[in-house]
CSV table of C-alpha atoms in Angstrom, one decimal:
chain,number,residue,atom,x,y,z
A,1247,MET,CA,0.0,0.0,0.0
A,1248,PRO,CA,2.7,2.6,0.7
A,1249,ASP,CA,4.1,1.9,-2.9
A,1250,ILE,CA,0.6,2.7,-4.2
A,1251,ILE,CA,0.3,5.9,-2.1
A,1252,LEU,CA,3.8,7.0,-3.2
A,1253,GLY,CA,3.1,6.3,-6.8
A,1254,SER,CA,-0.1,8.2,-6.7
A,1255,ILE,CA,1.6,11.2,-5.2
A,1256,ILE,CA,4.3,11.2,-7.8
A,1257,ASN,CA,1.9,10.9,-10.7
A,1258,ASN,CA,-0.5,13.5,-9.5
A,1259,TYR,CA,1.8,16.1,-7.8
A,1260,LEU,CA,5.3,16.0,-9.4
A,1261,ASN,CA,4.3,17.8,-12.5
A,1262,ILE,CA,4.1,21.3,-13.9
A,1263,ASN,CA,0.6,21.9,-13.0
A,1264,SER,CA,1.2,21.1,-9.4
A,1265,ALA,CA,4.3,23.3,-9.4
A,1266,ILE,CA,2.2,26.2,-10.8
A,1267,ILE,CA,-0.7,25.7,-8.2
A,1268,THR,CA,1.9,25.6,-5.4
A,1269,LEU,CA,3.6,28.8,-6.4
A,1270,VAL,CA,0.2,30.5,-7.0
A,1271,THR,CA,-0.8,29.4,-3.5
A,1272,ILE,CA,2.4,30.8,-2.0
A,1273,GLY,CA,1.8,34.1,-3.9
A,1274,LEU,CA,-1.8,34.3,-2.6
A,1275,ILE,CA,-0.7,33.6,1.0
A,1276,THR,CA,1.9,36.4,0.6
A,1277,ILE,CA,-0.7,38.9,-0.5
A,1278,ILE,CA,-3.1,37.8,2.3
A,1279,THR,CA,-0.3,38.2,4.8
A,1280,ILE,CA,0.7,41.6,3.7
A,1281,VAL,CA,-2.8,42.9,3.6
A,1282,ALA,CA,-3.4,41.5,7.1
A,1283,TYR,CA,-0.3,43.1,8.5
A,1284,SER,CA,-0.9,46.3,6.7
A,1285,LEU,CA,-4.4,46.6,8.1
A,1286,GLU,CA,-3.3,45.7,11.5
A,1287,ARG,CA,-0.9,48.6,11.5
A,1288,ILE,CA,-3.6,51.0,10.4
A,1289,ILE,CA,-6.6,49.6,12.4
A,1290,GLY,CA,-5.7,48.4,15.9
A,1291,LYS,CA,-7.7,47.0,18.8
A,1292,SER,CA,-8.5,50.6,20.1
A,1293,SER,CA,-10.0,51.7,16.7
A,1294,PRO,CA,-13.7,52.4,16.4
A,1295,SER,CA,-16.0,49.5,15.6
A,1296,TYR,CA,-16.9,50.6,12.1
A,1297,GLN,CA,-13.1,50.7,11.2
A,1298,LYS,CA,-12.7,47.1,12.7
A,1299,PHE,CA,-15.7,46.0,10.7
A,1300,PHE,CA,-14.3,47.6,7.5
A,1301,LYS,CA,-10.9,45.8,8.2
A,1302,HIS,CA,-12.6,42.4,8.7
A,1303,LEU,CA,-14.6,43.0,5.5
A,1304,ILE,CA,-11.5,43.6,3.5
A,1305,GLU,CA,-9.8,40.5,4.8
A,1306,GLY,CA,-12.9,38.4,4.0
A,1307,LEU,CA,-12.9,39.8,0.4
A,1308,VAL,CA,-9.2,39.1,0.0
A,1309,LEU,CA,-9.9,35.5,1.2
A,1310,THR,CA,-12.8,35.1,-1.2
A,1311,PHE,CA,-10.6,36.7,-4.1
A,1312,SER,CA,-8.1,34.0,-3.3
A,1313,MET,CA,-10.6,31.2,-3.5
A,1314,ILE,CA,-11.9,32.5,-6.9
A,1315,MET,CA,-8.3,33.1,-8.2
A,1316,LEU,CA,-7.3,29.5,-7.5
A,1317,GLN,CA,-10.4,28.2,-9.1
A,1318,GLN,CA,-9.8,30.2,-12.3
A,1319,ILE,CA,-6.2,29.2,-12.5
A,1320,PHE,CA,-7.0,25.6,-12.0
A,1321,HIS,CA,-9.6,25.6,-14.8
A,1322,ILE,CA,-7.2,27.3,-17.2
A,1323,LEU,CA,-4.5,24.8,-16.4
A,1324,ASN,CA,-6.9,21.8,-17.0
A,1325,THR,CA,-8.7,23.4,-19.9
A,1326,GLY,CA,-12.0,23.3,-18.0
A,1327,SER,CA,-11.8,19.6,-16.9
A,1328,ILE,CA,-11.7,18.4,-13.3
A,1329,ASN,CA,-8.6,16.3,-13.6
A,1330,HIS,CA,-6.3,16.6,-10.6
A,1331,GLY,CA,-9.2,18.4,-8.8
A,1332,TRP,CA,-7.6,17.3,-5.5
A,1333,LEU,CA,-4.6,19.5,-6.2
A,1334,TYR,CA,-6.9,22.5,-6.4
A,1335,ALA,CA,-8.9,21.5,-3.4
A,1336,ASN,CA,-5.8,21.0,-1.2
A,1337,ALA,CA,-4.6,24.5,-2.3
A,1338,GLN,CA,-7.9,26.0,-1.2
A,1339,LEU,CA,-8.0,24.1,2.1
A,1340,THR,CA,-4.5,25.4,2.8
A,1341,ILE,CA,-5.5,29.0,2.3
A,1342,LEU,CA,-8.7,28.5,4.3
A,1343,LEU,CA,-6.9,27.0,7.2
A,1344,TYR,CA,-4.0,29.6,7.0
A,1345,CYS,CA,-6.4,32.4,7.1
A,1346,MET,CA,-8.0,31.0,10.3
A,1347,TYR,CA,-4.7,31.2,12.0
A,1348,LEU,CA,-3.6,34.5,10.6
A,1349,ILE,CA,-6.7,36.6,10.4
A,1350,ARG,CA,-9.1,35.1,12.9
A,1351,ASN,CA,-12.1,37.3,12.5
A,1352,LYS,CA,-15.8,36.3,12.3
A,1353,ILE,CA,-16.0,36.8,8.5
A,1354,THR,CA,-13.2,34.4,8.0
A,1355,LEU,CA,-14.9,32.0,10.5
A,1356,LEU,CA,-18.2,32.3,8.5
A,1357,ILE,CA,-16.5,31.6,5.2
A,1358,ASN,CA,-14.9,28.4,6.6
A,1359,ILE,CA,-18.2,27.2,8.0
A,1360,LEU,CA,-20.2,27.9,4.7
A,1361,MET,CA,-17.5,26.9,2.2
A,1362,PRO,CA,-18.8,23.2,2.0
A,1363,PHE,CA,-22.0,24.5,0.6
A,1364,ALA,CA,-20.4,27.3,-1.4
A,1365,TYR,CA,-17.6,25.7,-3.3
A,1366,TYR,CA,-19.9,23.5,-5.6
A,1367,THR,CA,-23.4,24.9,-5.2
A,1368,SER,CA,-25.1,22.7,-7.8
A,1369,ILE,CA,-24.4,19.5,-5.8
A,1370,ASN,CA,-26.1,20.7,-2.6
A,1371,LEU,CA,-29.5,19.1,-3.5
A,1372,ASP,CA,-27.8,15.9,-4.9
A,1373,ARG,CA,-26.3,15.3,-1.4
A,1374,LEU,CA,-29.8,14.7,-0.1
A,1375,GLU,CA,-30.2,11.7,-2.3
A,1376,ASN,CA,-26.7,10.4,-1.6
A,1377,LYS,CA,-26.5,7.2,0.5
A,1378,ASN,CA,-23.4,8.6,2.2
A,1379,LEU,CA,-25.3,11.7,3.4
A,1380,PRO,CA,-24.8,10.6,7.1
A,1381,PHE,CA,-21.1,10.7,6.5
A,1382,PHE,CA,-21.4,14.3,5.2
A,1383,ALA,CA,-23.5,15.3,8.2
A,1384,VAL,CA,-21.1,14.0,10.7
A,1385,SER,CA,-18.0,15.3,9.0
A,1386,TYR,CA,-19.6,18.7,8.6
A,1387,ILE,CA,-20.4,19.0,12.2
A,1388,PHE,CA,-16.9,17.8,13.0
A,1389,LEU,CA,-15.5,20.4,10.7
A,1390,VAL,CA,-17.6,23.2,12.3
A,1391,ILE,CA,-16.2,22.1,15.8
A,1392,ILE,CA,-12.7,22.1,14.5
A,1393,VAL,CA,-13.0,25.5,12.9
A,1394,ILE,CA,-14.6,27.1,16.0
A,1395,TYR,CA,-11.9,25.6,18.2
A,1396,ILE,CA,-9.2,27.0,15.9
A,1397,TYR,CA,-10.8,30.3,16.0
A,1398,GLN,CA,-10.9,30.4,19.8
A,1399,GLN,CA,-7.5,28.8,20.5
A,1400,THR,CA,-5.3,30.1,17.7
A,1401,GLU,CA,-2.6,31.4,20.0
A,1402,LYS,CA,-2.3,28.2,22.1
A,1403,LEU,CA,-2.3,26.1,18.9
A,1404,GLN,CA,0.6,28.1,17.4
A,1405,ARG,CA,2.7,27.6,20.5
A,1406,SER,CA,2.4,23.8,20.2
A,1407,GLU,CA,3.6,22.1,17.1
A,1408,TRP,CA,1.8,18.8,18.0
A,1409,LYS,CA,-1.6,20.5,18.6
A,1410,TYR,CA,-1.1,22.6,15.4
A,1411,LEU,CA,-0.4,19.4,13.4
A,1412,ILE,CA,-3.3,17.5,15.0
A,1413,MET,CA,-5.8,20.4,14.0
A,1414,GLN,CA,-4.4,20.4,10.5
A,1415,LEU,CA,-5.0,16.6,10.4
A,1416,PHE,CA,-8.6,16.9,11.7
A,1417,PHE,CA,-9.4,19.9,9.4
A,1418,GLY,CA,-8.1,18.0,6.4
A,1419,LEU,CA,-9.8,14.8,7.3
A,1420,SER,CA,-13.2,16.5,7.7
A,1421,TRP,CA,-12.9,18.1,4.4
A,1422,TRP,CA,-11.8,15.1,2.5
A,1423,ILE,CA,-14.7,13.1,3.8
A,1424,LEU,CA,-17.0,15.8,2.6
A,1425,LEU,CA,-15.4,15.7,-0.8
A,1426,TRP,CA,-15.5,12.0,-0.9
A,1427,VAL,CA,-19.3,12.1,-0.4
A,1428,ASP,CA,-19.7,14.5,-3.3
A,1429,HIS,CA,-17.2,12.9,-5.7
A,1430,SER,CA,-17.0,9.2,-4.8
A,1431,PHE,CA,-13.3,8.7,-5.2
A,1432,PRO,CA,-11.6,5.6,-3.7
A,1433,MET,CA,-11.4,5.9,0.1
A,1434,LEU,CA,-7.6,5.1,-0.2
A,1435,GLU,CA,-7.2,8.5,-1.8
A,1436,ILE,CA,-8.2,10.3,1.4
A,1437,ILE,CA,-4.8,9.1,2.9
A,1438,ASN,CA,-3.1,10.4,-0.2
A,1439,MET,CA,-4.8,13.8,0.0
A,1440,LEU,CA,-4.2,14.2,3.7
A,1441,ILE,CA,-0.5,13.5,3.3
A,1442,VAL,CA,-0.3,16.1,0.5
A,1443,PHE,CA,-2.4,18.6,2.5
A,1444,LEU,CA,0.0,18.4,5.4
A,1445,ILE,CA,2.9,18.9,3.0
A,1446,TYR,CA,1.2,21.9,1.6
A,1447,MET,CA,0.6,23.3,5.0
A,1448,ALA,CA,4.3,22.7,6.0
A,1449,ILE,CA,5.5,24.6,2.9
A,1450,ILE,CA,3.1,27.4,3.5
A,1451,ARG,CA,3.9,27.7,7.1
A,1452,PHE,CA,7.6,27.8,6.3
A,1453,CYS,CA,7.2,30.6,3.7
A,1454,ALA,CA,4.7,32.5,5.9
A,1455,LYS,CA,7.2,32.4,8.8
A,1456,LYS,CA,9.9,33.8,6.7
A,1457,LEU,CA,7.7,36.5,5.5
A,1458,GLU,CA,6.5,37.3,9.0
A,1459,ASP,CA,10.1,37.5,10.2
A,1460,THR,CA,10.9,39.8,7.3
A,1461,MET,CA,8.0,42.2,8.2
A,1462,ILE,CA,9.0,42.2,11.9
A,1463,ASN,CA,12.7,42.8,11.1
A,1464,TYR,CA,11.5,45.7,8.8
A,1465,ASP,CA,9.4,47.2,11.7
A,1466,ASP,CA,12.3,46.8,14.1
A,1467,LEU,CA,14.6,48.5,11.6
A,1468,LYS,CA,12.0,51.3,11.1
A,1469,VAL,CA,11.8,51.8,14.8
A,1470,LYS,CA,15.6,51.9,15.1
A,1471,VAL,CA,15.9,54.4,12.3
A,1472,ASN,CA,13.1,56.8,13.4
A,1473,TYR,CA,13.1,56.5,17.2
A,1474,ASP,CA,15.5,57.5,19.8
A,1475,GLU,CA,16.9,54.4,21.6
A,1476,LEU,CA,17.2,56.1,25.0
A,1477,THR,CA,13.9,58.0,25.3
A,1478,GLY,CA,11.7,56.0,23.0
A,1479,ILE,CA,10.4,59.1,21.2
A,1480,ARG,CA,11.0,60.1,17.6
A,1481,ASN,CA,14.5,61.2,16.8
A,1482,ARG,CA,16.4,63.8,14.6
A,1483,ALA,CA,16.1,61.6,11.5
A,1484,SER,CA,12.3,61.4,11.9
A,1485,LEU,CA,12.1,65.1,12.4
A,1486,ASP,CA,14.1,65.8,9.3
A,1487,LYS,CA,11.7,63.6,7.3
A,1488,THR,CA,8.7,65.3,8.8
A,1489,ALA,CA,10.1,68.8,8.4
A,1490,GLN,CA,9.9,68.7,4.6
A,1491,GLU,CA,6.4,67.4,4.6
A,1492,LEU,CA,5.4,70.1,7.1
A,1493,PHE,CA,6.9,72.9,5.1
A,1494,GLU,CA,5.3,71.7,1.9
A,1495,THR,CA,1.9,71.3,3.5
A,1496,TYR,CA,1.6,74.4,5.7
A,1497,SER,CA,3.7,77.0,3.8
A,1498,ASN,CA,0.8,77.5,1.3
A,1499,GLU,CA,-2.1,77.1,3.7
A,1500,GLU,CA,-3.8,79.5,6.0
A,1501,ILE,CA,-3.8,76.7,8.7
A,1502,PRO,CA,-1.0,77.6,11.3
A,1503,LEU,CA,1.9,75.5,12.2
A,1504,THR,CA,3.7,76.2,15.5
A,1505,VAL,CA,7.0,74.8,16.5
A,1506,THR,CA,8.6,74.8,20.0
A,1507,MET,CA,12.0,73.8,21.0
A,1508,PHE,CA,13.0,73.2,24.7
A,1509,ASP,CA,15.9,71.9,26.6
A,1510,ILE,CA,16.7,70.9,30.1
A,1511,ASP,CA,18.1,73.7,32.4
A,1512,HIS,CA,21.6,73.0,33.8
A,1513,PHE,CA,21.7,69.5,32.3
A,1514,LYS,CA,25.4,69.4,32.3
A,1515,GLU,CA,25.3,69.7,36.1
A,1516,PHE,CA,23.3,66.5,36.4
A,1517,ASN,CA,26.0,64.6,34.5
A,1518,ASP,CA,28.8,66.3,36.4
A,1519,THR,CA,27.3,65.8,39.9
A,1520,TYR,CA,25.6,62.5,39.6
A,1521,GLY,CA,27.1,60.8,36.5
A,1522,HIS,CA,25.9,60.2,33.0
A,1523,SER,CA,23.6,57.4,34.0
A,1524,THR,CA,21.6,59.9,36.0
A,1525,GLY,CA,21.7,62.2,33.0
A,1526,ASP,CA,20.2,59.5,30.9
A,1527,GLU,CA,17.4,59.0,33.5
A,1528,VAL,CA,16.6,62.7,33.5
A,1529,LEU,CA,16.3,62.7,29.7
A,1530,LYS,CA,14.0,59.6,29.8
A,1531,HIS,CA,11.9,61.2,32.6
A,1532,VAL,CA,11.5,64.5,30.7
A,1533,ALA,CA,10.6,62.8,27.4
A,1534,GLN,CA,8.2,60.3,28.8
A,1535,THR,CA,6.4,62.8,31.0
A,1536,ILE,CA,5.9,65.3,28.2
A,1537,GLU,CA,4.8,62.6,25.8
A,1538,ARG,CA,2.3,61.2,28.4
A,1539,GLU,CA,0.9,64.6,29.3
A,1540,MET,CA,0.4,65.4,25.6
A,1541,PHE,CA,-1.4,62.2,25.0
A,1542,LEU,CA,-3.6,62.5,28.1
A,1543,GLY,CA,-4.3,66.2,27.6
A,1544,ASP,CA,-5.1,65.7,23.9
A,1545,ALA,CA,-2.6,68.4,22.9
A,1546,LYS,CA,-2.0,66.8,19.6
A,1547,GLY,CA,1.6,67.7,19.5
A,1548,GLU,CA,4.5,65.7,18.0
A,1549,LEU,CA,7.5,65.2,20.2
A,1550,PHE,CA,11.0,64.6,18.8
A,1551,ARG,CA,14.4,64.4,20.4
A,1552,PHE,CA,16.6,66.8,18.6
A,1553,GLY,CA,19.8,65.9,20.1
A,1554,GLY,CA,21.5,66.0,23.6
A,1555,GLU,CA,19.0,67.6,26.0
A,1556,GLU,CA,17.1,69.5,23.3
A,1557,PHE,CA,13.6,68.5,22.2
A,1558,ILE,CA,11.1,69.7,19.5
A,1559,ILE,CA,7.3,69.8,19.7
A,1560,VAL,CA,5.3,70.4,16.5
A,1561,PHE,CA,1.8,71.7,16.9
A,1562,ARG,CA,-0.3,71.4,13.7
A,1563,GLY,CA,-3.2,73.8,13.3
A,1564,LYS,CA,-2.3,75.9,16.3
A,1565,LYS,CA,-1.1,79.5,16.7
A,1566,PRO,CA,1.6,80.3,19.2
A,1567,ALA,CA,-0.9,82.0,21.5
A,1568,GLN,CA,-2.9,78.8,21.7
A,1569,CYS,CA,0.2,76.8,22.6
A,1570,ILE,CA,1.2,78.9,25.6
A,1571,PRO,CA,-1.3,77.3,28.1
A,1572,ILE,CA,-0.5,73.9,26.6
A,1573,ILE,CA,3.3,74.4,27.2
A,1574,ALA,CA,2.6,75.8,30.7
A,1575,ASN,CA,0.7,72.6,31.6
A,1576,LEU,CA,3.4,70.4,30.2
A,1577,ARG,CA,6.0,72.3,32.3
A,1578,GLU,CA,3.7,72.1,35.4
A,1579,ALA,CA,3.2,68.3,34.9
A,1580,LEU,CA,7.0,68.0,34.8
A,1581,THR,CA,7.3,70.0,38.1
A,1582,ASN,CA,4.6,68.0,39.8
A,1583,THR,CA,6.2,64.7,39.0
A,1584,PRO,CA,9.8,65.0,40.1
A,1585,LEU,CA,12.4,62.3,39.4
A,1586,VAL,CA,13.6,60.5,42.6
A,1587,LEU,CA,16.9,58.6,42.2
A,1588,ASN,CA,18.5,56.8,45.2
A,1589,GLY,CA,16.1,58.5,47.5
A,1590,GLU,CA,17.0,62.0,46.3
A,1591,LYS,CA,14.5,64.2,44.5
A,1592,LEU,CA,15.9,65.9,41.5
A,1593,GLU,CA,14.4,69.4,40.6
A,1594,ILE,CA,14.1,69.6,36.8
A,1595,THR,CA,13.1,72.8,34.8
A,1596,ILE,CA,12.9,73.4,31.2
A,1597,SER,CA,13.1,76.4,28.9
A,1598,PHE,CA,11.1,77.0,25.7
A,1599,GLY,CA,11.4,78.9,22.4
A,1600,VAL,CA,8.1,79.2,20.3
A,1601,SER,CA,7.4,80.5,16.8
A,1602,LYS,CA,5.0,79.8,13.9
A,1603,LEU,CA,5.7,79.1,10.3
A,1604,ASP,CA,5.7,82.4,8.4
A,1605,LYS,CA,5.0,83.1,4.8
A,1606,THR,CA,8.4,84.7,4.5
A,1607,ASP,CA,10.2,81.5,5.5
A,1608,LEU,CA,12.0,80.0,2.6
A,1609,ASN,CA,12.3,76.6,4.3
A,1610,PHE,CA,11.9,74.8,7.6
A,1611,ASP,CA,15.4,75.9,8.7
A,1612,ASP,CA,14.3,79.5,8.7
A,1613,LEU,CA,11.6,78.6,11.3
A,1614,PHE,CA,13.9,76.3,13.2
A,1615,ASN,CA,16.6,79.0,13.5
A,1616,ARG,CA,14.1,81.5,14.8
A,1617,VAL,CA,12.8,78.9,17.4
A,1618,ASP,CA,16.3,78.2,18.4
A,1619,ARG,CA,17.1,81.9,18.9
A,1620,TYR,CA,13.9,82.3,21.1
A,1621,LEU,CA,15.0,79.3,23.2
A,1622,TYR,CA,18.3,80.9,24.0
A,1623,GLU,CA,16.6,84.2,24.9
A,1624,SER,CA,14.7,82.2,27.5
A,1625,LYS,CA,17.9,80.7,28.8
A,1626,ASN,CA,19.8,84.0,28.8
A,1627,LEU,CA,17.1,85.6,30.8
A,1628,GLY,CA,17.3,83.2,33.7
A,1629,ARG,CA,15.9,79.8,32.4
A,1630,ASN,CA,12.7,78.2,33.3
A,1631,ARG,CA,11.1,80.6,30.8
A,1632,LEU,CA,9.1,80.6,27.7
A,1633,THR,CA,9.9,83.0,24.7
A,1634,VAL,CA,7.0,83.4,22.2
A,1635,GLU,CA,7.8,85.3,19.0
A,1636,GLY,CA,10.4,87.4,21.0
A,1637,LEU,CA,8.3,88.0,24.1
A,1638,THR,CA,9.5,86.1,27.2
A,1639,TYR,CA,7.3,84.8,30.1
A,1640,ASN,CA,8.4,83.6,33.5
A,1641,PHE,CA,6.8,80.3,34.1
A,1642,ASN,CA,6.4,80.9,37.8
A,1643,LYS,CA,4.4,84.1,37.0
A,1644,LEU,CA,2.6,82.5,34.1
A,1645,THR,CA,1.1,79.7,36.1
A,1646,LYS,CA,0.0,81.9,39.1
């Protein structure tokens, strides 16, 4: 019997059509994976319900498109006949199961549950007269149970190779019994089909894992390139990229753009007195406190570490006068949450320079140089101050 199975596999799968179907399947899996990961970046768990539904709908449409595409390619390869139909069926089952693991939403679940009635609609009534209808009913119920279990336990299954393999086996067995009821092929072929299905899943999982690793590495590289390693906020390189877009967008618009630059007063003394590790803690504390307060206060500012102890905040759609109370609140939040290291409370103050993009600015550097000049006016006049378009305010008086 092993020789018969091996011979059947060689005759049916080691040919040009099987190679094409396999490559097409891998290509469709790649498209599905890219779409799923892209949507995940855009629409997260905290997004509104309508956006989540839209995301799930797109994923369901991509899965449906993949099923139709496989069907059309199979018919083209076989000039309309159903020879080697199990090859096409295994490819579809592979995509269906893979999407259950990758996407895991209710639309994908519904497609998996309804697919036994949708893949060949003209045969639905014929099943009622088939003497093997009880096998179909039992296998379908078993398939539904397996699909729901996979939907609910995806993360646990992916952590266990044995459970993952057993679920693949049960999923494939259920489907091939359903197909056997419809097409009456020899029962021995079910073993053949299951072996090939497991091989397909192994190939697809390997390719998907490599693709997933590539995307994760890309995300890691993107974070390293655009985010400051010490503070976790966006860095100078990210600001440089954003600056060009900001100038092109706001230089020809009536919508205001305000930029503020601040640095930590007497930062060198922290390093000289307590050491550079304390200086690093001060930088992290300032960056994380400002970023947290902007998020909680809905200030809609974009925070960047410019370099050393200097930071930039970009306020889109706000005039400098509108930014004064926001900046005062940020500074007050920093004052009210002192940094305590080794039992000692460190008093941290910051100075600001603020200006808006002017129509006379030829580029972003013109705006930046003006903001930088205002920052140094704040520092030269005693620090812990805010200079807005050349007018300096004492924070202690501003907040009283």
